[in-house]
JSON list of N, CA and C in Angstrom, two decimals:
[
{"chain": "L", "resi": 135, "resn": "MET", "atom": "N", "xyz": [1.17, -1.17, -0.18]},
{"chain": "L", "resi": 135, "resn": "MET", "atom": "CA", "xyz": [0.02, -0.24, -0.08]},
{"chain": "L", "resi": 135, "resn": "MET", "atom": "C", "xyz": [1.16, 1.14, 0.17]},
{"chain": "L", "resi": 136, "resn": "SER", "atom": "N", "xyz": [0.48, 2.37, -0.82]},
{"chain": "L", "resi": 136, "resn": "SER", "atom": "CA", "xyz": [1.00, 3.37, -0.76]},
{"chain": "L", "resi": 136, "resn": "SER", "atom": "C", "xyz": [0.42, 4.38, -0.59]},
{"chain": "L", "resi": 137, "resn": "LEU", "atom": "N", "xyz": [0.99, 5.79, -0.17]},
{"chain": "L", "resi": 137, "resn": "LEU", "atom": "CA", "xyz": [0.39, 6.94, 0.22]},
{"chain": "L", "resi": 137, "resn": "LEU", "atom": "C", "xyz": [0.78, 8.09, -0.94]},
{"chain": "L", "resi": 138, "resn": "VAL", "atom": "N", "xyz": [0.04, 8.93, -1.23]},
{"chain": "L", "resi": 138, "resn": "VAL", "atom": "CA", "xyz": [0.35, 10.33, -2.08]},
{"chain": "L", "resi": 138, "resn": "VAL", "atom": "C", "xyz": [0.20, 11.31, -1.00]},
{"chain": "L", "resi": 139, "resn": "GLY", "atom": "N", "xyz": [1.07, 12.29, -1.10]},
{"chain": "L", "resi": 139, "resn": "GLY", "atom": "CA", "xyz": [1.35, 13.93, -0.31]},
{"chain": "L", "resi": 139, "resn": "GLY", "atom": "C", "xyz": [1.44, 14.54, -1.43]},
{"chain": "L", "resi": 140, "resn": "ILE", "atom": "N", "xyz": [0.33, 15.46, -1.17]},
{"chain": "L", "resi": 140, "resn": "ILE", "atom": "CA", "xyz": [0.80, 17.09, -2.42]},
{"chain": "L", "resi": 140, "resn": "ILE", "atom": "C", "xyz": [0.83, 18.07, -1.43]},
{"chain": "L", "resi": 141, "resn": "ASP", "atom": "N", "xyz": [1.72, 19.18, -1.76]},
{"chain": "L", "resi": 141, "resn": "ASP", "atom": "CA", "xyz": [2.26, 20.36, -1.21]},
{"chain": "L", "resi": 141, "resn": "ASP", "atom": "C", "xyz": [1.73, 21.34, -2.30]},
{"chain": "L", "resi": 142, "resn": "LEU", "atom": "N", "xyz": [0.71, 21.93, -2.16]},
{"chain": "L", "resi": 142, "resn": "LEU", "atom": "CA", "xyz": [0.49, 22.74, -3.19]},
{"chain": "L", "resi": 142, "resn": "LEU", "atom": "C", "xyz": [0.71, 24.20, -2.54]},
{"chain": "L", "resi": 143, "resn": "GLY", "atom": "N", "xyz": [1.75, 24.89, -3.25]},
{"chain": "L", "resi": 143, "resn": "GLY", "atom": "CA", "xyz": [2.45, 26.20, -3.00]},
{"chain": "L", "resi": 143, "resn": "GLY", "atom": "C", "xyz": [1.92, 26.80, -3.96]},
{"chain": "L", "resi": 144, "resn": "GLY", "atom": "N", "xyz": [2.57, 28.29, -3.46]},
{"chain": "L", "resi": 144, "resn": "GLY", "atom": "CA", "xyz": [2.02, 29.62, -4.38]},
{"chain": "L", "resi": 144, "resn": "GLY", "atom": "C", "xyz": [2.94, 29.21, -5.63]},
{"chain": "L", "resi": 145, "resn": "THR", "atom": "N", "xyz": [3.80, 28.70, -5.79]},
{"chain": "L", "resi": 145, "resn": "THR", "atom": "CA", "xyz": [4.85, 28.56, -7.29]},
{"chain": "L", "resi": 145, "resn": "THR", "atom": "C", "xyz": [4.88, 27.62, -7.63]},
{"chain": "L", "resi": 146, "resn": "LYS", "atom": "N", "xyz": [4.83, 26.24, -6.97]},
{"chain": "L", "resi": 146, "resn": "LYS", "atom": "CA", "xyz": [4.81, 24.90, -7.54]},
{"chain": "L", "resi": 146, "resn": "LYS", "atom": "C", "xyz": [3.98, 24.12, -6.63]},
{"chain": "L", "resi": 147, "resn": "LEU", "atom": "N", "xyz": [4.14, 23.09, -7.11]},
{"chain": "L", "resi": 147, "resn": "LEU", "atom": "CA", "xyz": [3.41, 21.68, -6.55]},
{"chain": "L", "resi": 147, "resn": "LEU", "atom": "C", "xyz": [4.38, 20.54, -6.24]},
{"chain": "L", "resi": 148, "resn": "ALA", "atom": "N", "xyz": [4.30, 19.88, -5.21]},
{"chain": "L", "resi": 148, "resn": "ALA", "atom": "CA", "xyz": [5.25, 18.90, -4.81]},
{"chain": "L", "resi": 148, "resn": "ALA", "atom": "C", "xyz": [4.68, 17.98, -4.60]},
{"chain": "L", "resi": 149, "resn": "ALA", "atom": "N", "xyz": [4.84, 16.93, -5.16]},
{"chain": "L", "resi": 149, "resn": "ALA", "atom": "CA", "xyz": [4.07, 15.32, -5.01]},
{"chain": "L", "resi": 149, "resn": "ALA", "atom": "C", "xyz": [5.09, 14.29, -4.53]},
{"chain": "L", "resi": 150, "resn": "VAL", "atom": "N", "xyz": [4.81, 13.38, -3.71]},
{"chain": "L", "resi": 150, "resn": "VAL", "atom": "CA", "xyz": [5.51, 12.23, -3.22]},
{"chain": "L", "resi": 150, "resn": "VAL", "atom": "C", "xyz": [4.67, 11.20, -2.90]},
{"chain": "L", "resi": 151, "resn": "ARG", "atom": "N", "xyz": [5.10, 9.86, -3.65]},
{"chain": "L", "resi": 151, "resn": "ARG", "atom": "CA", "xyz": [4.50, 8.84, -3.31]},
{"chain": "L", "resi": 151, "resn": "ARG", "atom": "C", "xyz": [5.24, 7.94, -2.35]},
{"chain": "L", "resi": 152, "resn": "ILE", "atom": "N", "xyz": [4.43, 7.45, -1.03]},
{"chain": "L", "resi": 152, "resn": "ILE", "atom": "CA", "xyz": [5.49, 6.93, 0.06]},
{"chain": "L", "resi": 152, "resn": "ILE", "atom": "C", "xyz": [4.89, 5.18, 0.16]},
{"chain": "L", "resi": 153, "resn": "ARG", "atom": "N", "xyz": [5.73, 4.29, 0.04]},
{"chain": "L", "resi": 153, "resn": "ARG", "atom": "CA", "xyz": [5.51, 2.93, 0.59]},
{"chain": "L", "resi": 153, "resn": "ARG", "atom": "C", "xyz": [6.30, 2.49, 1.49]},
{"chain": "L", "resi": 154, "resn": "GLU", "atom": "N", "xyz": [6.01, 1.68, 2.78]},
{"chain": "L", "resi": 154, "resn": "GLU", "atom": "CA", "xyz": [6.38, 1.57, 3.80]},
{"chain": "L", "resi": 154, "resn": "GLU", "atom": "C", "xyz": [7.41, 2.36, 4.23]},
{"chain": "L", "resi": 155, "resn": "GLY", "atom": "N", "xyz": [7.14, 4.00, 4.69]},
{"chain": "L", "resi": 155, "resn": "GLY", "atom": "CA", "xyz": [8.20, 4.87, 4.86]},
{"chain": "L", "resi": 155, "resn": "GLY", "atom": "C", "xyz": [8.93, 5.57, 4.29]},
{"chain": "L", "resi": 156, "resn": "GLU", "atom": "N", "xyz": [9.40, 4.80, 3.10]},
{"chain": "L", "resi": 156, "resn": "GLU", "atom": "CA", "xyz": [10.34, 5.41, 2.03]},
{"chain": "L", "resi": 156, "resn": "GLU", "atom": "C", "xyz": [9.73, 6.29, 0.61]},
{"chain": "L", "resi": 157, "resn": "ILE", "atom": "N", "xyz": [10.18, 6.99, 0.60]},
{"chain": "L", "resi": 157, "resn": "ILE", "atom": "CA", "xyz": [9.73, 7.98, -0.84]},
{"chain": "L", "resi": 157, "resn": "ILE", "atom": "C", "xyz": [10.17, 7.04, -2.20]},
{"chain": "L", "resi": 158, "resn": "VAL", "atom": "N", "xyz": [9.05, 6.63, -3.05]},
{"chain": "L", "resi": 158, "resn": "VAL", "atom": "CA", "xyz": [9.39, 5.67, -3.96]},
{"chain": "L", "resi": 158, "resn": "VAL", "atom": "C", "xyz": [8.92, 6.76, -5.39]},
{"chain": "L", "resi": 159, "resn": "ALA", "atom": "N", "xyz": [8.52, 7.89, -5.41]},
{"chain": "L", "resi": 159, "resn": "ALA", "atom": "CA", "xyz": [8.37, 8.80, -6.32]},
{"chain": "L", "resi": 159, "resn": "ALA", "atom": "C", "xyz": [8.15, 10.00, -5.98]},
{"chain": "L", "resi": 160, "resn": "ARG", "atom": "N", "xyz": [8.66, 11.00, -6.75]},
{"chain": "L", "resi": 160, "resn": "ARG", "atom": "CA", "xyz": [8.19, 12.44, -6.31]},
{"chain": "L", "resi": 160, "resn": "ARG", "atom": "C", "xyz": [8.32, 13.31, -7.47]},
{"chain": "L", "resi": 161, "resn": "ALA", "atom": "N", "xyz": [7.61, 14.39, -7.54]},
{"chain": "L", "resi": 161, "resn": "ALA", "atom": "CA", "xyz": [7.53, 15.22, -8.65]},
{"chain": "L", "resi": 161, "resn": "ALA", "atom": "C", "xyz": [7.38, 16.76, -8.27]},
{"chain": "L", "resi": 162, "resn": "ARG", "atom": "N", "xyz": [7.61, 17.33, -9.06]},
{"chain": "L", "resi": 162, "resn": "ARG", "atom": "CA", "xyz": [7.48, 19.09, -8.79]},
{"chain": "L", "resi": 162, "resn": "ARG", "atom": "C", "xyz": [6.85, 19.53, -9.74]},
{"chain": "L", "resi": 163, "resn": "ILE", "atom": "N", "xyz": [5.90, 20.50, -9.81]},
{"chain": "L", "resi": 163, "resn": "ILE", "atom": "CA", "xyz": [5.50, 21.23, -11.05]},
{"chain": "L", "resi": 163, "resn": "ILE", "atom": "C", "xyz": [5.00, 22.39, -10.68]},
{"chain": "L", "resi": 164, "resn": "PRO", "atom": "N", "xyz": [5.44, 23.36, -11.70]},
{"chain": "L", "resi": 164, "resn": "PRO", "atom": "CA", "xyz": [5.14, 24.54, -11.57]},
{"chain": "L", "resi": 164, "resn": "PRO", "atom": "C", "xyz": [3.62, 25.02, -11.53]},
{"chain": "L", "resi": 165, "resn": "ASN", "atom": "N", "xyz": [3.30, 25.77, -10.70]},
{"chain": "L", "resi": 165, "resn": "ASN", "atom": "CA", "xyz": [1.74, 26.38, -11.03]},
{"chain": "L", "resi": 165, "resn": "ASN", "atom": "C", "xyz": [1.47, 27.11, -11.19]},
{"chain": "L", "resi": 166, "resn": "THR", "atom": "N", "xyz": [-0.07, 28.02, -11.22]},
{"chain": "L", "resi": 166, "resn": "THR", "atom": "CA", "xyz": [-0.75, 29.02, -11.60]},
{"chain": "L", "resi": 166, "resn": "THR", "atom": "C", "xyz": [-1.37, 29.33, -10.21]},
{"chain": "L", "resi": 167, "resn": "SER", "atom": "N", "xyz": [-1.64, 30.71, -10.24]},
{"chain": "L", "resi": 167, "resn": "SER", "atom": "CA", "xyz": [-2.77, 31.33, -9.24]},
{"chain": "L", "resi": 167, "resn": "SER", "atom": "C", "xyz": [-4.32, 31.25, -9.68]},
{"chain": "L", "resi": 168, "resn": "GLU", "atom": "N", "xyz": [-4.27, 30.96, -11.00]},
{"chain": "L", "resi": 168, "resn": "GLU", "atom": "CA", "xyz": [-5.72, 30.62, -11.55]},
{"chain": "L", "resi": 168, "resn": "GLU", "atom": "C", "xyz": [-6.25, 29.39, -10.76]},
{"chain": "L", "resi": 169, "resn": "PRO", "atom": "N", "xyz": [-7.35, 29.61, -10.26]},
{"chain": "L", "resi": 169, "resn": "PRO", "atom": "CA", "xyz": [-8.17, 28.23, -9.64]},
{"chain": "L", "resi": 169, "resn": "PRO", "atom": "C", "xyz": [-8.37, 27.40, -10.75]},
{"chain": "L", "resi": 170, "resn": "ASP", "atom": "N", "xyz": [-8.49, 27.22, -11.96]},
{"chain": "L", "resi": 170, "resn": "ASP", "atom": "CA", "xyz": [-8.41, 26.28, -12.78]},
{"chain": "L", "resi": 170, "resn": "ASP", "atom": "C", "xyz": [-7.28, 25.60, -13.05]},
{"chain": "L", "resi": 171, "resn": "GLY", "atom": "N", "xyz": [-6.33, 26.54, -12.86]},
{"chain": "L", "resi": 171, "resn": "GLY", "atom": "CA", "xyz": [-4.88, 26.06, -12.94]},
{"chain": "L", "resi": 171, "resn": "GLY", "atom": "C", "xyz": [-4.22, 25.18, -11.73]},
{"chain": "L", "resi": 172, "resn": "LEU", "atom": "N", "xyz": [-4.66, 25.56, -10.58]},
{"chain": "L", "resi": 172, "resn": "LEU", "atom": "CA", "xyz": [-4.36, 24.70, -9.46]},
{"chain": "L", "resi": 172, "resn": "LEU", "atom": "C", "xyz": [-4.91, 23.55, -9.48]},
{"chain": "L", "resi": 173, "resn": "VAL", "atom": "N", "xyz": [-6.44, 23.55, -9.89]},
{"chain": "L", "resi": 173, "resn": "VAL", "atom": "CA", "xyz": [-6.79, 22.01, -10.02]},
{"chain": "L", "resi": 173, "resn": "VAL", "atom": "C", "xyz": [-6.14, 21.32, -11.31]},
{"chain": "L", "resi": 174, "resn": "ASP", "atom": "N", "xyz": [-5.77, 21.57, -12.05]},
{"chain": "L", "resi": 174, "resn": "ASP", "atom": "CA", "xyz": [-4.93, 20.88, -13.43]},
{"chain": "L", "resi": 174, "resn": "ASP", "atom": "C", "xyz": [-3.74, 20.25, -12.66]},
{"chain": "L", "resi": 175, "resn": "CYS", "atom": "N", "xyz": [-2.92, 21.46, -11.92]},
{"chain": "L", "resi": 175, "resn": "CYS", "atom": "CA", "xyz": [-1.59, 21.26, -11.46]},
{"chain": "L", "resi": 175, "resn": "CYS", "atom": "C", "xyz": [-1.89, 20.19, -10.49]},
{"chain": "L", "resi": 176, "resn": "ALA", "atom": "N", "xyz": [-2.71, 20.00, -9.44]},
{"chain": "L", "resi": 176, "resn": "ALA", "atom": "CA", "xyz": [-2.91, 19.12, -8.59]},
{"chain": "L", "resi": 176, "resn": "ALA", "atom": "C", "xyz": [-3.35, 17.49, -9.27]},
{"chain": "L", "resi": 177, "resn": "ARG", "atom": "N", "xyz": [-3.90, 17.98, -10.24]},
{"chain": "L", "resi": 177, "resn": "ARG", "atom": "CA", "xyz": [-4.41, 16.35, -10.99]},
{"chain": "L", "resi": 177, "resn": "ARG", "atom": "C", "xyz": [-2.99, 15.93, -11.73]},
{"chain": "L", "resi": 178, "resn": "ALA", "atom": "N", "xyz": [-2.12, 16.78, -12.09]},
{"chain": "L", "resi": 178, "resn": "ALA", "atom": "CA", "xyz": [-1.17, 16.35, -12.94]},
{"chain": "L", "resi": 178, "resn": "ALA", "atom": "C", "xyz": [0.08, 16.00, -11.62]},
{"chain": "L", "resi": 179, "resn": "GLY", "atom": "N", "xyz": [-0.03, 16.65, -10.71]},
{"chain": "L", "resi": 179, "resn": "GLY", "atom": "CA", "xyz": [1.10, 16.01, -9.75]},
{"chain": "L", "resi": 179, "resn": "GLY", "atom": "C", "xyz": [0.65, 14.64, -9.06]},
{"chain": "L", "resi": 180, "resn": "ILE", "atom": "N", "xyz": [-0.67, 14.35, -8.77]},
{"chain": "L", "resi": 180, "resn": "ILE", "atom": "CA", "xyz": [-0.97, 13.60, -8.38]},
{"chain": "L", "resi": 180, "resn": "ILE", "atom": "C", "xyz": [-0.98, 11.91, -9.33]},
{"chain": "L", "resi": 181, "resn": "GLU", "atom": "N", "xyz": [-1.23, 12.32, -10.42]},
{"chain": "L", "resi": 181, "resn": "GLU", "atom": "CA", "xyz": [-1.12, 11.26, -11.63]},
{"chain": "L", "resi": 181, "resn": "GLU", "atom": "C", "xyz": [0.67, 11.16, -12.16]},
{"chain": "L", "resi": 182, "resn": "SER", "atom": "N", "xyz": [1.08, 12.03, -11.72]},
{"chain": "L", "resi": 182, "resn": "SER", "atom": "CA", "xyz": [3.05, 11.49, -11.89]},
{"chain": "L", "resi": 182, "resn": "SER", "atom": "C", "xyz": [3.55, 11.04, -10.60]},
{"chain": "L", "resi": 183, "resn": "VAL", "atom": "N", "xyz": [2.68, 10.64, -9.56]},
{"chain": "L", "resi": 183, "resn": "VAL", "atom": "CA", "xyz": [3.34, 9.67, -8.71]},
{"chain": "L", "resi": 183, "resn": "VAL", "atom": "C", "xyz": [2.36, 8.40, -8.53]},
{"chain": "L", "resi": 184, "resn": "TRP", "atom": "N", "xyz": [1.28, 8.45, -9.13]},
{"chain": "L", "resi": 184, "resn": "TRP", "atom": "CA", "xyz": [0.48, 7.50, -8.86]},
{"chain": "L", "resi": 184, "resn": "TRP", "atom": "C", "xyz": [0.65, 6.09, -9.26]},
{"chain": "L", "resi": 185, "resn": "ASP", "atom": "N", "xyz": [0.18, 5.17, -8.40]},
{"chain": "L", "resi": 185, "resn": "ASP", "atom": "CA", "xyz": [0.30, 3.59, -8.81]},
{"chain": "L", "resi": 185, "resn": "ASP", "atom": "C", "xyz": [-0.84, 3.06, -8.31]},
{"chain": "L", "resi": 186, "resn": "VAL", "atom": "N", "xyz": [-0.79, 1.54, -8.67]},
{"chain": "L", "resi": 186, "resn": "VAL", "atom": "CA", "xyz": [-2.15, 1.19, -8.76]},
{"chain": "L", "resi": 186, "resn": "VAL", "atom": "C", "xyz": [-2.33, 0.59, -7.14]},
{"chain": "L", "resi": 187, "resn": "ASP", "atom": "N", "xyz": [-1.29, 1.18, -6.10]},
{"chain": "L", "resi": 187, "resn": "ASP", "atom": "CA", "xyz": [-1.79, 0.69, -4.88]},
{"chain": "L", "resi": 187, "resn": "ASP", "atom": "C", "xyz": [-1.53, 1.54, -3.77]},
{"chain": "L", "resi": 188, "resn": "VAL", "atom": "N", "xyz": [-1.87, 2.76, -4.39]},
{"chain": "L", "resi": 188, "resn": "VAL", "atom": "CA", "xyz": [-2.29, 4.17, -3.58]},
{"chain": "L", "resi": 188, "resn": "VAL", "atom": "C", "xyz": [-3.57, 3.90, -2.81]},
{"chain": "L", "resi": 189, "resn": "ALA", "atom": "N", "xyz": [-3.60, 4.01, -1.46]},
{"chain": "L", "resi": 189, "resn": "ALA", "atom": "CA", "xyz": [-4.79, 3.83, -0.68]},
{"chain": "L", "resi": 189, "resn": "ALA", "atom": "C", "xyz": [-5.52, 5.12, -0.48]},
{"chain": "L", "resi": 190, "resn": "ALA", "atom": "N", "xyz": [-4.52, 6.29, -0.22]},
{"chain": "L", "resi": 190, "resn": "ALA", "atom": "CA", "xyz": [-4.68, 7.66, 0.31]},
{"chain": "L", "resi": 190, "resn": "ALA", "atom": "C", "xyz": [-4.14, 8.88, -0.69]},
{"chain": "L", "resi": 191, "resn": "VAL", "atom": "N", "xyz": [-4.69, 9.40, -0.67]},
{"chain": "L", "resi": 191, "resn": "VAL", "atom": "CA", "xyz": [-4.10, 11.03, -1.10]},
{"chain": "L", "resi": 191, "resn": "VAL", "atom": "C", "xyz": [-4.34, 12.06, 0.10]},
{"chain": "L", "resi": 192, "resn": "GLY", "atom": "N", "xyz": [-3.24, 12.67, 0.48]},
{"chain": "L", "resi": 192, "resn": "GLY", "atom": "CA", "xyz": [-3.38, 14.26, 1.49]},
{"chain": "L", "resi": 192, "resn": "GLY", "atom": "C", "xyz": [-3.12, 15.13, 0.67]},
{"chain": "L", "resi": 193, "resn": "VAL", "atom": "N", "xyz": [-3.47, 16.32, 0.77]},
{"chain": "L", "resi": 193, "resn": "VAL", "atom": "CA", "xyz": [-3.36, 17.34, 0.46]},
{"chain": "L", "resi": 193, "resn": "VAL", "atom": "C", "xyz": [-2.84, 18.69, 1.52]},
{"chain": "L", "resi": 194, "resn": "GLY", "atom": "N", "xyz": [-1.78, 19.30, 1.70]},
{"chain": "L", "resi": 194, "resn": "GLY", "atom": "CA", "xyz": [-1.30, 20.55, 2.21]},
{"chain": "L", "resi": 194, "resn": "GLY", "atom": "C", "xyz": [-1.57, 21.44, 1.33]},
{"chain": "L", "resi": 195, "resn": "VAL", "atom": "N", "xyz": [-2.13, 22.91, 2.16]},
{"chain": "L", "resi": 195, "resn": "VAL", "atom": "CA", "xyz": [-2.24, 24.22, 1.42]},
{"chain": "L", "resi": 195, "resn": "VAL", "atom": "C", "xyz": [-2.04, 25.06, 2.38]},
{"chain": "L", "resi": 196, "resn": "ALA", "atom": "N", "xyz": [-1.35, 26.22, 2.24]},
{"chain": "L", "resi": 196, "resn": "ALA", "atom": "CA", "xyz": [-0.79, 27.09, 3.20]},
{"chain": "L", "resi": 196, "resn": "ALA", "atom": "C", "xyz": [-2.30, 28.22, 2.86]},
{"chain": "L", "resi": 197, "resn": "GLY", "atom": "N", "xyz": [-2.57, 28.63, 3.91]},
{"chain": "L", "resi": 197, "resn": "GLY", "atom": "CA", "xyz": [-3.74, 29.47, 3.94]},
{"chain": "L", "resi": 197, "resn": "GLY", "atom": "C", "xyz": [-4.91, 29.01, 4.02]},
{"chain": "L", "resi": 198, "resn": "LEU", "atom": "N", "xyz": [-5.96, 30.09, 3.28]},
{"chain": "L", "resi": 198, "resn": "LEU", "atom": "CA", "xyz": [-7.55, 29.44, 3.52]},
{"chain": "L", "resi": 198, "resn": "LEU", "atom": "C", "xyz": [-8.09, 28.92, 2.16]},
{"chain": "L", "resi": 199, "resn": "VAL", "atom": "N", "xyz": [-8.47, 27.93, 2.55]},
{"chain": "L", "resi": 199, "resn": "VAL", "atom": "CA", "xyz": [-9.03, 27.30, 0.97]},
{"chain": "L", "resi": 199, "resn": "VAL", "atom": "C", "xyz": [-10.99, 27.00, 1.13]},
{"chain": "L", "resi": 200, "resn": "SER", "atom": "N", "xyz": [-11.74, 27.50, 0.17]},
{"chain": "L", "resi": 200, "resn": "SER", "atom": "CA", "xyz": [-12.78, 27.55, 0.20]},
{"chain": "L", "resi": 200, "resn": "SER", "atom": "C", "xyz": [-13.54, 26.80, -1.11]},
{"chain": "L", "resi": 201, "resn": "TRP", "atom": "N", "xyz": [-13.62, 26.13, -1.00]},
{"chain": "L", "resi": 201, "resn": "TRP", "atom": "CA", "xyz": [-14.15, 25.29, -2.61]},
{"chain": "L", "resi": 201, "resn": "TRP", "atom": "C", "xyz": [-15.40, 25.42, -2.81]},
{"chain": "L", "resi": 202, "resn": "PRO", "atom": "N", "xyz": [-16.26, 25.98, -2.14]},
{"chain": "L", "resi": 202, "resn": "PRO", "atom": "CA", "xyz": [-17.69, 26.37, -2.52]},
{"chain": "L", "resi": 202, "resn": "PRO", "atom": "C", "xyz": [-17.52, 28.01, -3.23]},
{"chain": "L", "resi": 203, "resn": "GLU", "atom": "N", "xyz": [-16.56, 28.75, -2.95]},
{"chain": "L", "resi": 203, "resn": "GLU", "atom": "CA", "xyz": [-16.17, 30.16, -3.22]},
{"chain": "L", "resi": 203, "resn": "GLU", "atom": "C", "xyz": [-15.37, 30.30, -4.20]},
{"chain": "L", "resi": 204, "resn": "GLY", "atom": "N", "xyz": [-14.39, 29.05, -4.62]},
{"chain": "L", "resi": 204, "resn": "GLY", "atom": "CA", "xyz": [-12.96, 29.16, -5.43]},
{"chain": "L", "resi": 204, "resn": "GLY", "atom": "C", "xyz": [-11.95, 29.68, -4.65]},
{"chain": "L", "resi": 205, "resn": "VAL", "atom": "N", "xyz": [-12.21, 29.98, -3.70]},
{"chain": "L", "resi": 205, "resn": "VAL", "atom": "CA", "xyz": [-10.64, 30.70, -2.59]},
{"chain": "L", "resi": 205, "resn": "VAL", "atom": "C", "xyz": [-9.82, 30.23, -2.72]},
{"chain": "L", "resi": 206, "resn": "PHE", "atom": "N", "xyz": [-8.49, 30.26, -2.90]},
{"chain": "L", "resi": 206, "resn": "PHE", "atom": "CA", "xyz": [-7.22, 30.00, -2.30]},
{"chain": "L", "resi": 206, "resn": "PHE", "atom": "C", "xyz": [-6.41, 31.05, -2.14]},
{"chain": "L", "resi": 207, "resn": "ALA", "atom": "N", "xyz": [-6.56, 31.31, -0.58]},
{"chain": "L", "resi": 207, "resn": "ALA", "atom": "CA", "xyz": [-5.54, 32.51, -0.35]},
{"chain": "L", "resi": 207, "resn": "ALA", "atom": "C", "xyz": [-4.94, 32.14, 0.68]}
]
């Protein structure tokens, strides 16, 4: 079983896949501050480290997030 972690920052997204406490895949993807671009960036990050045995994905975002309003601050 693997876990995926996403760090969604202001200028980049960092993604890792961890299995048994070891990082087995990682990616860094430049992002945009546009809401649609952030979603695409998150999807690309997850897909870049994905494997069939992923059990969960965690996402860290600095600041406030309001999905209904589309706010990432």
